[in-house]
Structures are given as structure tokens and as C-alpha cells.
Short mmCIF file of C-alpha atoms in Angstrom, two decimals:
data_model
loop_
_atom_site.label_atom_id
_atom_site.label_comp_id
_atom_site.label_asym_id
_atom_site.label_seq_id
_atom_site.Cartn_x
_atom_site.Cartn_y
_atom_site.Cartn_z
CA MET A 1 0.13 -0.13 0.10
CA ASN A 2 1.49 3.46 -0.99
CA ILE A 3 1.66 6.07 1.76
CA PRO A 4 1.10 9.75 0.78
CA ASN A 5 3.97 12.17 1.45
CA ARG A 6 2.85 15.14 3.65
CA HIS A 7 5.42 17.53 2.02
CA ASP A 8 4.37 16.74 -1.53
CA SER A 9 7.78 15.26 -2.23
CA PRO A 10 8.35 13.07 -5.08
CA PRO A 11 6.93 9.48 -4.69
CA VAL A 12 9.30 7.13 -2.85
CA ARG A 13 9.38 3.20 -2.84
CA PRO A 14 6.32 1.69 -1.16
CA VAL A 15 6.86 0.10 2.16
CA LYS A 16 5.61 -3.32 2.88
CA ILE A 17 3.30 -3.71 5.84
CA GLN A 18 3.22 -6.86 7.87
CA SER A 19 -0.21 -6.88 8.97
CA LEU A 20 -3.55 -4.97 8.43
CA GLN A 21 -3.32 -4.06 12.08
CA ARG A 22 0.02 -2.40 11.46
CA GLU A 23 -1.22 -0.60 8.57
CA HIS A 24 -4.13 0.89 10.34
CA GLU A 25 -1.86 2.15 13.09
CA LEU A 26 0.38 3.75 10.75
CA LEU A 27 -2.57 5.48 8.94
CA SER A 28 -3.92 6.93 12.06
CA MET A 29 -0.57 8.44 13.30
CA PRO A 30 -0.45 12.20 13.11
CA GLU A 31 3.33 12.61 12.50
CA PRO A 32 5.13 11.83 9.26
CA LEU A 33 6.07 8.36 8.53
CA GLU A 34 9.79 7.28 8.36
CA ALA A 35 10.52 5.57 5.03
CA GLU A 36 13.36 3.68 3.79
CA VAL A 37 14.88 5.81 0.93
CA SER A 38 17.89 5.10 -1.12
CA MET A 39 20.67 7.77 -1.61
CA ASP A 40 20.12 7.63 -5.38
CA GLU A 41 16.38 8.40 -4.94
CA VAL A 42 17.08 11.15 -2.48
CA SER A 43 19.41 12.69 -5.27
CA ALA A 44 16.93 12.35 -7.85
CA ALA A 45 14.12 14.06 -5.88
CA GLY A 46 16.50 16.61 -4.21
CA LYS A 47 17.33 17.09 -0.75
CA LYS A 48 14.53 18.41 1.79
CA ASP A 49 14.66 21.94 3.03
CA HIS A 50 15.63 22.45 6.57
CA VAL A 51 12.71 23.20 8.89
CA PHE A 52 14.10 26.70 9.65
CA VAL A 53 14.68 27.52 5.88
CA SER A 54 11.07 26.32 5.20
CA TYR A 55 9.50 28.53 7.80
CA TRP A 56 11.86 31.47 6.64
CA ARG A 57 10.59 31.14 3.25
CA LYS A 58 6.89 31.00 4.11
CA ALA A 59 7.40 34.10 6.28
CA GLY A 60 8.95 36.17 3.24
CA GLY A 61 12.53 35.91 4.22
CA GLY A 62 13.69 35.56 0.90
CA SER A 63 12.49 39.04 -0.09
CA LEU A 64 13.62 40.54 3.12
CA SER A 65 17.08 39.11 2.65
CA VAL A 66 17.26 40.53 -0.89
CA SER A 67 16.19 44.02 0.48
CA ILE A 68 18.74 44.06 3.20
CA ALA A 69 21.52 43.10 0.87
CA LEU A 70 20.42 45.91 -1.54
CA HIS A 71 20.42 48.51 1.35
CA VAL A 72 23.79 47.39 2.46
CA ALA A 73 25.23 47.63 -1.16
CA LEU A 74 23.78 51.18 -1.26
CA LEU A 75 25.30 52.17 2.09
CA VAL A 76 28.69 50.83 0.86
CA ALA A 77 28.73 52.67 -2.31
CA ALA A 78 27.57 55.85 -0.65
CA TYR A 79 30.45 55.86 1.83
CA PHE A 80 33.00 55.35 -1.01
CA ILE A 81 31.31 58.11 -2.98
CA VAL A 82 31.33 60.65 -0.08
CA ASP A 83 34.83 59.91 0.86
CA THR A 84 35.98 60.38 -2.74
CA ILE A 85 34.38 63.78 -3.19
CA SER A 86 35.07 65.18 0.16
CA PRO A 87 37.83 68.10 0.07
CA PRO A 88 41.01 67.52 1.89
CA GLU A 89 41.59 69.36 4.96
CA ALA A 90 43.54 72.71 4.13
CA LYS A 91 46.99 73.01 5.11
CA VAL A 92 48.19 75.97 7.23
CA ASP A 93 51.58 77.44 6.27
CA PHE A 94 53.09 79.76 8.94
CA VAL A 95 55.20 82.19 7.59
CA PRO A 96 58.29 83.20 9.55
CA GLY A 97 59.42 86.78 9.81
CA GLY A 98 56.11 88.50 10.67
CA GLY A 99 54.22 88.70 13.81
CA SER A 100 52.93 91.76 15.82
CA LYS A 101 55.03 94.45 17.16
CA ALA A 102 54.34 93.45 20.71
CA ALA A 103 56.05 90.14 19.87
CA ALA A 104 58.86 91.99 18.29
CA GLN A 105 59.23 94.24 21.23
CA ALA A 106 59.36 91.24 23.49
CA SER A 107 62.47 89.90 21.65
CA GLN A 108 65.91 90.80 22.77
CA GLU A 109 67.12 94.09 21.57
CA ARG A 110 70.21 94.20 19.58
CA THR A 111 72.77 96.76 18.89
CA HIS A 112 73.69 97.80 15.63
CA GLN A 113 76.56 99.40 13.96
CA VAL A 114 75.70 102.42 12.22
CA GLN A 115 77.34 102.77 8.83
CA GLN A 116 78.84 106.24 8.13
CA LYS A 117 76.76 107.91 5.35
CA LYS A 118 79.42 110.49 4.16
CA PHE A 119 82.48 110.13 2.09
CA ASN A 120 83.22 113.89 1.51
CA LYS A 121 80.34 116.23 1.23
CA MET A 122 80.24 117.94 -2.15
CA GLN A 123 79.65 121.48 -2.67
CA GLN A 124 77.83 121.11 -5.85
CA SER A 125 74.51 119.42 -6.00
CA MET A 126 72.93 117.50 -8.81
CA PRO A 127 71.72 120.09 -11.46
CA MET A 128 68.22 120.44 -11.94
CA LYS A 129 66.61 119.00 -15.13
CA ARG A 130 63.16 118.48 -16.44
CA ILE A 131 61.34 115.30 -16.48
CA VAL A 132 58.99 113.90 -19.19
CA VAL A 133 56.60 110.81 -18.96
CA GLU A 134 55.17 110.20 -22.28
CA SER A 135 52.87 107.46 -21.09
CA SER A 136 51.70 105.86 -17.69
CA SER A 137 54.16 102.94 -18.43
CA ALA A 138 57.10 104.95 -19.77
CA THR A 139 60.66 103.72 -18.62
CA ILE A 140 62.22 106.24 -16.26
CA SER A 141 65.96 106.27 -15.89
CA LEU A 142 68.65 108.33 -14.16
CA PRO A 143 70.70 110.90 -16.06
CA ASP A 144 74.33 109.74 -16.65
CA LEU A 145 75.92 112.03 -14.20
CA PRO A 146 79.53 111.83 -12.73
CA LEU A 147 79.51 110.06 -9.41
CA GLU A 148 81.23 112.92 -7.74
CA ASP A 149 78.12 115.13 -8.36
CA ILE A 150 75.95 113.02 -6.03
CA ASP A 151 75.63 114.70 -2.57
CA LEU A 152 75.92 112.21 0.05
CA PRO A 153 74.21 112.94 3.54
CA ASP A 154 76.33 113.98 6.42
CA THR A 155 75.03 112.20 9.46
CA SER A 156 77.24 114.03 11.81
CA SER A 157 75.30 117.29 11.05
CA MET A 158 71.92 115.87 11.57
CA MET A 159 70.02 117.51 14.41
CA GLY A 160 70.06 116.05 17.76
CA GLY A 161 67.55 116.91 20.40
CA ALA A 162 65.84 115.20 23.12
CA MET A 163 64.65 112.32 21.11
CA GLY A 164 65.56 108.82 21.77
CA GLY A 165 66.97 106.35 19.21
CA GLY A 166 63.82 104.37 19.13
CA GLY A 167 61.18 107.09 19.34
CA PHE A 168 60.52 110.82 20.04
CA GLY A 169 58.15 113.10 21.96
CA SER A 170 57.99 115.15 24.81
CA ALA A 171 58.91 112.43 27.16
CA GLY A 172 62.09 111.27 25.16
CA VAL A 173 60.82 107.84 24.60
CA GLY A 174 62.41 104.82 23.14
CA LEU A 175 60.52 101.61 22.71
CA GLY A 176 58.56 102.17 25.87
CA SER A 177 55.54 104.35 26.77
CA GLY A 178 55.36 108.05 26.43
CA ASN A 179 53.57 110.99 24.92
CA GLY A 180 55.20 110.35 21.51
CA ILE A 181 55.60 108.02 18.67
CA GLY A 182 57.91 104.91 18.39
CA SER A 183 57.95 101.50 17.15
CA GLY A 184 55.90 100.28 20.00
CA ALA A 185 52.60 101.26 21.38
CA MET A 186 52.59 104.62 22.80
CA LYS A 187 50.14 106.52 24.81
CA GLY A 188 47.42 107.75 22.50
CA PHE A 189 49.06 105.99 19.72
CA ALA A 190 48.10 102.33 20.14
CA GLY A 191 49.84 100.20 17.29
CA MET A 192 51.76 103.19 15.99
CA THR A 193 55.21 102.87 14.53
CA PHE A 194 57.56 105.37 12.58
CA PHE A 195 56.31 104.14 9.33
CA GLY A 196 52.44 103.72 10.09
CA LYS A 197 49.98 102.02 12.11
CA ILE A 198 49.54 98.27 12.59
CA GLY A 199 45.74 97.58 11.76
CA GLY A 200 43.11 100.31 11.63
CA ASP A 201 42.52 102.57 8.65
CA GLY A 202 45.15 104.40 6.46
CA ILE A 203 47.05 103.67 3.18
CA PRO A 204 48.37 100.25 3.09
CA GLY A 205 52.23 100.12 3.12
CA SER A 206 54.68 97.19 2.42
CA PHE A 207 58.24 96.72 3.08
CA TYR A 208 60.85 95.72 0.40
CA ASP A 209 64.66 94.85 0.47
CA LEU A 210 66.55 95.38 -2.51
CA LYS A 211 69.41 93.00 -1.35
CA GLN A 212 67.46 89.74 -1.52
CA ASP A 213 64.59 88.06 -3.52
CA ARG A 214 61.32 86.53 -2.18
CA LYS A 215 63.18 83.33 -1.45
CA ARG A 216 65.96 85.21 0.56
CA GLN A 217 68.56 84.48 -2.20
CA PRO A 218 70.97 87.48 -2.31
CA LEU A 219 70.78 90.06 -5.29
CA THR A 220 73.58 91.82 -6.99
CA TYR A 221 73.02 95.01 -4.95
CA GLY A 222 75.38 97.36 -3.24
CA ARG A 223 78.77 95.91 -4.57
CA GLY A 224 80.10 99.34 -5.44
CA ASN A 225 81.22 102.29 -3.15
CA GLN A 226 78.61 104.52 -1.58
CA ALA A 227 78.06 106.87 -4.56
CA GLU A 228 77.53 104.01 -7.00
CA THR A 229 75.01 102.30 -4.56
CA PHE A 230 73.08 105.35 -4.27
CA ARG A 231 72.62 105.51 -8.13
CA GLU A 232 71.88 101.77 -8.24
CA TYR A 233 69.27 102.25 -5.57
CA ALA A 234 67.66 105.12 -7.62
CA GLY A 235 67.77 102.94 -10.72
CA HIS A 236 65.61 100.32 -8.76
CA ILE A 237 62.96 102.70 -7.50
CA ASN A 238 62.54 104.10 -11.19
CA LYS A 239 62.30 100.81 -12.37
CA VAL A 240 59.28 99.79 -10.14
CA ALA A 241 57.69 103.14 -10.60
CA ALA A 242 57.79 103.03 -14.43
CA ARG A 243 55.72 99.70 -14.14
CA ARG A 244 53.57 101.52 -11.97
CA PHE A 245 54.53 99.31 -8.78
CA GLY A 246 53.02 96.22 -10.38
CA ALA A 247 53.33 92.79 -8.80
CA SER A 248 55.49 91.52 -11.68
CA VAL A 249 58.34 93.80 -10.73
CA LEU A 250 57.85 94.06 -6.92
CA ASP A 251 57.77 90.17 -6.72
CA GLY A 252 61.48 90.30 -7.55
CA TYR A 253 62.29 91.65 -4.05
CA TYR A 254 61.94 90.28 -0.51
CA LYS A 255 58.74 91.53 1.03
CA ALA A 256 58.03 91.57 4.71
CA SER A 257 54.90 89.61 5.66
CA GLN A 258 53.66 92.40 7.98
CA GLU A 259 52.05 95.57 6.61
CA VAL A 260 51.32 98.96 8.15
CA ASN A 261 48.80 101.73 7.30
CA PHE A 262 49.97 105.16 6.41
CA THR A 263 48.35 107.72 8.63
CA TYR A 264 51.11 110.58 8.32
CA LEU A 265 54.66 110.67 7.93
CA LEU A 266 56.86 112.60 10.76
CA VAL A 267 60.16 110.61 11.53
CA PRO A 268 62.92 112.56 13.44
CA THR A 269 66.10 112.60 11.29
CA ASP A 270 68.22 110.98 14.01
CA THR A 271 66.22 107.75 13.91
CA LEU A 272 68.26 104.66 13.23
CA ALA A 273 67.81 102.99 9.91
CA THR A 274 67.09 99.80 11.95
CA GLU A 275 63.55 101.11 12.56
CA GLY A 276 62.69 100.55 8.98
CA PRO A 277 62.69 96.79 8.95
CA LYS A 278 61.69 96.55 12.81
CA CYS A 279 58.41 98.33 12.13
CA PHE A 280 57.64 95.62 9.63
CA GLY A 281 58.75 92.79 11.88
CA ALA A 282 61.69 91.96 9.49
CA GLU A 283 64.60 93.05 11.67
CA LYS A 284 65.93 89.43 11.81
CA GLU A 285 65.73 89.07 7.80
CA VAL A 286 66.79 92.53 6.54
CA GLN A 287 70.10 94.49 7.22
CA PRO A 288 69.18 98.24 7.84
CA SER A 289 70.21 99.35 4.12
CA GLY A 290 68.81 99.20 0.64
CA TRP A 291 65.23 99.10 1.64
CA PHE A 292 62.16 100.96 0.73
CA VAL A 293 58.42 101.19 1.91
CA HIS A 294 55.71 101.51 -0.67
CA TYR A 295 52.22 102.93 0.20
CA THR A 296 49.43 102.86 -2.34
CA GLY A 297 45.75 103.36 -2.35
CA ASN A 298 42.97 105.75 -3.74
CA VAL A 299 42.26 108.71 -1.77
CA VAL A 300 39.55 111.45 -1.94
CA ALA A 301 40.78 115.00 -1.17
CA PRO A 302 38.66 117.18 1.32
CA ASP A 303 37.78 119.24 -1.57
CA ASN A 304 38.33 119.25 -5.41
CA GLY A 305 40.66 122.22 -5.31
CA GLU A 306 44.38 122.25 -6.10
CA TRP A 307 46.95 120.81 -3.56
CA ARG A 308 50.72 120.22 -3.52
CA PHE A 309 52.83 118.23 -1.54
CA VAL A 310 55.70 119.64 0.56
CA GLY A 311 58.38 117.35 2.28
CA PHE A 312 61.74 115.74 2.73
CA PHE A 313 63.13 112.34 3.85
CA ASP A 314 66.59 110.71 4.07
CA ASP A 315 67.28 109.21 1.68
CA LEU A 316 64.14 108.69 -0.45
CA LEU A 317 60.63 110.38 -0.61
CA ILE A 318 58.79 110.47 -4.01
CA VAL A 319 54.90 111.03 -4.39
CA TYR A 320 53.18 109.89 -7.39
CA ILE A 321 49.55 110.81 -8.42
CA ASN A 322 47.92 108.51 -10.99
CA GLY A 323 51.34 107.13 -11.88
CA LYS A 324 53.23 110.20 -12.41
CA PRO A 325 55.60 111.89 -9.94
CA VAL A 326 54.46 115.08 -8.36
CA LEU A 327 57.01 115.56 -5.66
CA ASP A 328 60.78 114.39 -5.31
CA GLY A 329 61.80 115.24 -1.62
CA SER A 330 64.74 112.80 -1.61
CA TRP A 331 68.12 113.64 -0.29
CA ASN A 332 69.32 113.72 -3.87
CA PRO A 333 67.00 113.89 -6.83
CA MET A 334 65.75 110.46 -7.67
CA VAL A 335 63.69 111.08 -10.85
CA GLU A 336 64.99 111.85 -14.23
CA ARG A 337 64.70 115.37 -15.55
CA SER A 338 64.77 115.67 -19.54
CA GLY A 339 63.70 119.22 -20.08
CA ARG A 340 61.27 118.23 -22.97
CA ASN A 341 58.04 119.33 -21.21
CA GLY A 342 57.98 122.64 -19.51
CA ASP A 343 55.06 121.81 -17.11
CA VAL A 344 56.99 119.03 -15.17
CA ASP A 345 60.10 120.98 -13.88
CA ASP A 346 58.50 121.78 -10.62
CA ILE A 347 58.34 118.77 -8.51
CA ARG A 348 61.49 119.65 -6.60
CA GLN A 349 61.56 123.26 -5.63
CA GLU A 350 63.25 124.67 -2.54
CA PHE A 351 60.74 125.35 0.21
CA ARG A 352 63.11 127.16 2.64
CA GLY A 353 61.76 127.12 6.10
CA PRO A 354 63.60 125.42 9.17
CA SER A 355 66.40 122.94 8.57
CA ILE A 356 65.36 119.41 8.66
CA ALA A 357 68.64 117.45 8.29
CA GLY A 358 71.77 119.47 8.34
CA ASP A 359 71.37 122.22 5.83
CA ARG A 360 68.45 120.45 4.10
CA THR A 361 64.99 122.16 4.10
CA ALA A 362 61.81 120.74 2.55
CA TYR A 363 61.10 120.47 -1.11
CA VAL A 364 57.78 121.62 -2.93
CA GLY A 365 56.14 119.72 -5.72
CA ARG A 366 53.78 120.88 -8.41
CA TRP A 367 50.05 121.73 -8.02
CA ILE A 368 47.60 119.06 -8.70
CA LYS A 369 43.85 119.46 -9.07
CA PHE A 370 41.97 116.43 -7.26
CA SER A 371 38.72 115.36 -8.43
CA GLY A 372 37.13 112.33 -6.96
CA SER A 373 38.86 109.15 -6.21
CA THR A 374 42.65 109.38 -7.01
CA ARG A 375 45.44 106.73 -6.88
CA ILE A 376 48.44 107.80 -4.74
CA ASP A 377 51.75 105.98 -4.31
CA ILE A 378 54.22 107.15 -1.78
CA VAL A 379 57.74 105.65 -1.41
CA VAL A 380 60.22 106.25 1.50
CA GLY A 381 63.49 104.53 2.15
CA GLU A 382 67.01 104.33 2.95
CA THR A 383 70.18 103.50 0.82
CA PRO A 384 73.40 103.04 2.85
CA GLY A 385 72.07 102.63 6.46
CA GLY A 386 72.71 104.77 9.35
CA LYS A 387 69.91 107.16 10.07
CA VAL A 388 66.71 108.17 8.52
CA GLY A 389 63.97 110.79 8.89
CA GLY A 390 61.73 113.31 7.54
CA LEU A 391 58.12 114.41 6.92
CA LEU A 392 55.38 114.81 4.34
CA MET A 393 53.17 118.01 4.40
CA VAL A 394 50.32 119.38 2.10
CA GLU A 395 49.32 122.83 0.96
CA LYS A 396 45.93 123.91 -0.28
CA LYS A 397 45.93 126.51 -3.09
CA GLY A 398 44.47 129.77 -1.82
CA ALA A 399 44.20 128.76 1.78
CA THR A 400 45.52 131.08 4.67
CA TYR A 401 48.27 129.75 6.81
CA GLU A 402 50.39 131.15 9.54
CA ARG A 403 53.77 132.38 8.49
CA ARG A 404 57.11 131.88 9.96
CA ALA A 405 59.71 134.68 10.34
CA ASP A 406 61.18 133.86 6.92
CA GLY A 407 57.78 134.09 5.11
CA THR A 408 57.15 130.52 4.65
CA PRO A 409 53.80 128.99 5.47
CA ILE A 410 53.32 126.55 8.59
CA LEU A 411 51.73 123.61 6.73
CA PRO A 412 49.86 120.67 8.05
CA LEU A 413 51.16 117.06 7.67
CA PHE A 414 49.39 115.07 4.81
CA SER A 415 47.09 112.64 6.72
CA ALA A 416 44.86 109.63 5.63
CA VAL A 417 43.28 109.30 9.08
CA ALA A 418 41.53 111.88 11.29
CA LEU A 419 43.19 112.14 14.66
CA ASP A 420 41.29 112.43 17.98
CA ALA A 421 42.04 115.06 20.43
CA GLY A 422 44.18 113.10 22.51
CA GLU A 423 46.29 111.91 19.47
CA LYS A 424 46.63 115.33 18.01
CA LYS A 425 47.66 116.94 21.37
CA GLY A 426 50.46 114.03 21.56
CA LEU A 427 51.58 114.72 18.13
CA MET A 428 52.02 118.40 18.55
CA GLU A 429 54.02 117.96 21.76
CA ASN A 430 56.70 115.75 20.31
CA ALA A 431 60.11 117.68 19.73
CA PHE A 432 60.39 117.03 16.12
CA ALA A 433 57.02 118.47 15.32
CA LYS A 434 57.91 121.59 17.38
CA ARG A 435 61.16 121.91 15.51
CA VAL A 436 59.83 121.98 12.11
CA GLN A 437 56.52 123.62 12.96
CA VAL A 438 53.52 121.87 11.57
CA ASP A 439 49.88 123.06 11.52
CA PRO A 440 47.79 120.96 13.75
CA ASN A 441 44.65 121.31 11.68
CA MET A 442 45.34 118.31 9.33
CA PRO A 443 42.97 117.90 6.17
CA VAL A 444 42.14 114.28 5.75
CA PHE A 445 42.34 112.51 2.46
CA GLU A 446 39.87 109.71 2.83
CA VAL A 447 41.14 106.40 1.69
CA LYS A 448 38.62 104.38 -0.50
CA LYS A 449 38.98 100.69 0.43
CA SER A 450 39.25 98.21 -2.48
CA VAL A 451 37.09 95.02 -2.30
CA PHE A 452 40.11 92.95 -3.38
CA ARG A 453 42.03 93.86 -0.15
#
């Protein structure tokens, strides 16, 4: 008798029953019967599913397994995609040689040997010639004059006074506090240095060294005597000015990482040249010779009238308006004069007035009519090292000023920032300002900030 299989498996060989009674017992059992099955028949019919697998399939486990596997695959793929497109963490490159002035003041002060500026003071100055600039990018070069015609500054004749080597003011301050100006923070002049203010407003200024490039590799500068080096220095200044102080030419020189903002220029002429690199945090990288500071920005005059610049600086002071020189107040003339254009021979006229350095007084530039935002470039610097100093004033055409005994007007400093009452009082109390006499009513040439800075 054949026994039906409860799992609908393929039929198996019938089992022989010994008696009808036994058959009846078997048919009445609720559980599946055991049967004798050969291995060949099992192979032919297929293996029975495991009980767990059978229930898993009945419960829909197959579809769930596929869903879980699909989600895991999506998560793995998403991880690798995110990991691939995520930007790498930016690296921070700390540049040496910068830092704040407070940090610079905290470093150990070093003494410097002061190089003598004078060989023999000549009696004849460089003759005045005219200058012409045919275009905004015209090349400017110095006239080929004998070296003996260059007048070298006499450091021994510079005025002394109560000013300290590192600052000046009524308290005779150096690098500490007092009612004056120095390379550190002064009372009423937080962050002020000889060459500008660290932070705040003003015309941005950068420091450059002609003796080395951006990678601090030495340049062929200053290999001759002092007179030859002066001419070489002037050649570099005229080269960068002819290219309107573009990055392509300035990138050839070492640049200090710290900048300052021009507020006004008033530096006593017995100041050590070491203050130049020190004010820009570069005293460890730059020897105090063959350097210059370049300020540039767009300014708006207090009114659209005519103005002219008046000033002097040992060794370099040139003011450019829209790329053209309007004042050369350097120790020796720095700008070429060709005489081909009669309206440009007035950028270096004698001002007279009080002595600033030795027998040197200030020089007067030509009149300029300001109208709206105007580009200005100012360069000051030092050639052989030793001492530096000078000032930059401004005069309004038709304005009324107090007069000195010699008839020269007492002019205000050229300023890019309005001073408060305390700052103005401190400025007027320093010894150098009293010596040269400046008008405390300073007109402010407002700086127009660029969105690219």
C-alpha cells in the first residue's frame, strides 16, 4: 500500500506492511512516517529543506534578505562616493618673519653698528633738469652724471635733540610708553610705528629689501662704493615706478609679511635705519640698508581744489599721483629730468623754512587738481644705512596759513586718518614737530578701500 507524503515530495518506494493492524496504526498516526529511501532516490528527488529555511521562506524571508543586501550595497557605495568627493583638509603654512609689534618688542634688543653715510660732502648738488613721462608705463632712468656730483648725506650734521633712538616725543621715549611715537605702542598712539599703524585705517604700506629676493636669495645690489650704490638704488626705484609698482616687478624683491597703514609721515632725522625693518617685523631678515616702503591706495581730497605736497626724507621720498611723480623730496633727486616738457620741472623746488637734516630744508612739488577718487603712491626708504627721517606735508592753493619769520607757510601734515583730540595733542607735543613747525589742523584725504584687499 502506498503512503502519501505530507510535503508533496516526489513518490518514494512503497513500504511493505506486515499486517493490516499495523497498516491501520500507521495511517492513524499524526506525525510523518519514516520511510526507507535510497541515496540515489534522494539525489533524484532533491534534498529536503531544513525546517528553519522552510519557515523562513513561508514568512517572506527571501524578499527581506534581498532588500537587506540591496540596502547594505547602497550604504557601502555611498560611503566610497562621499569619501572620494570630500575636499581634503586645508594645510596651514606659517610664514616666518612676521608677527605683531608686541612680539617684536618682546624679543631681545640688539645693537647695530651704524654705517657712516658720508665720504666727502660735495659743494655742488645735482643740477636740476626737467622730466617727461610720455605714457603711464614709460621707462624712467637716471641721467648719466659723474659720481662725484652725488651729494651724500652727512650724518654728523643731523640735528640731535631730546629724542631717543627708538622714538620721539615730549617724554623722550624709546621703545616704551610716553607722549610720543615709536616702534611700539605709545600713549594715545596704540599700534603706531615710525612708518604707520598696525591695523586700523590708512593707506596700506609694504616693506621691500633690494638685497634679496622673495626666497631670501642674495641679489647683486650694493657691490660698489657709496655713490655708486646710491645711483643703483635710484635705478631700482625708477624701475618699479615706471611699471606702476606692479606685482610683476615688486615680486623680484623680498617683502616683509607684516604691513602697516600710512596715517602721516613724521620721523625725526636722527632715527636709526634699523627702525625700517623693525616696524615691519623683519629686523631678523633684513639688514638696515637698501630698503624702501611703498604705500598705495585711492584717496579723495577734502575738496576738489588744487593741492601740492611739501616734504623731505633721508634718503628717499617720492609722491606719485595716477602713476606720475608730483614731488621728489629725496636727499638727492631720484627722478630723471629731460627738459622736453615745460610743465614738469616743478616737482622739486626749494621750500626754505627750518632745517630738517643738516642744511636741508623741505622741497615743494607741483600743484595737482584733485577730482574724486585718485590713486596715490608714496615711497620712502634708505640707501646705505645709518639714520633716516623726514616728513610729508600738504598745501591747499588759496588757503590762509600762519607764517614763519622767513615768510614760509606753516603747513599741516598730509594725513589719511583723522586724529582724535588726544592723538593730536600728543603729536603736537613731540620735539620734532615743534622743531619743524606743523599746523595741527590736518586735512584728511579719505582712503577708498578696495573690495579686493
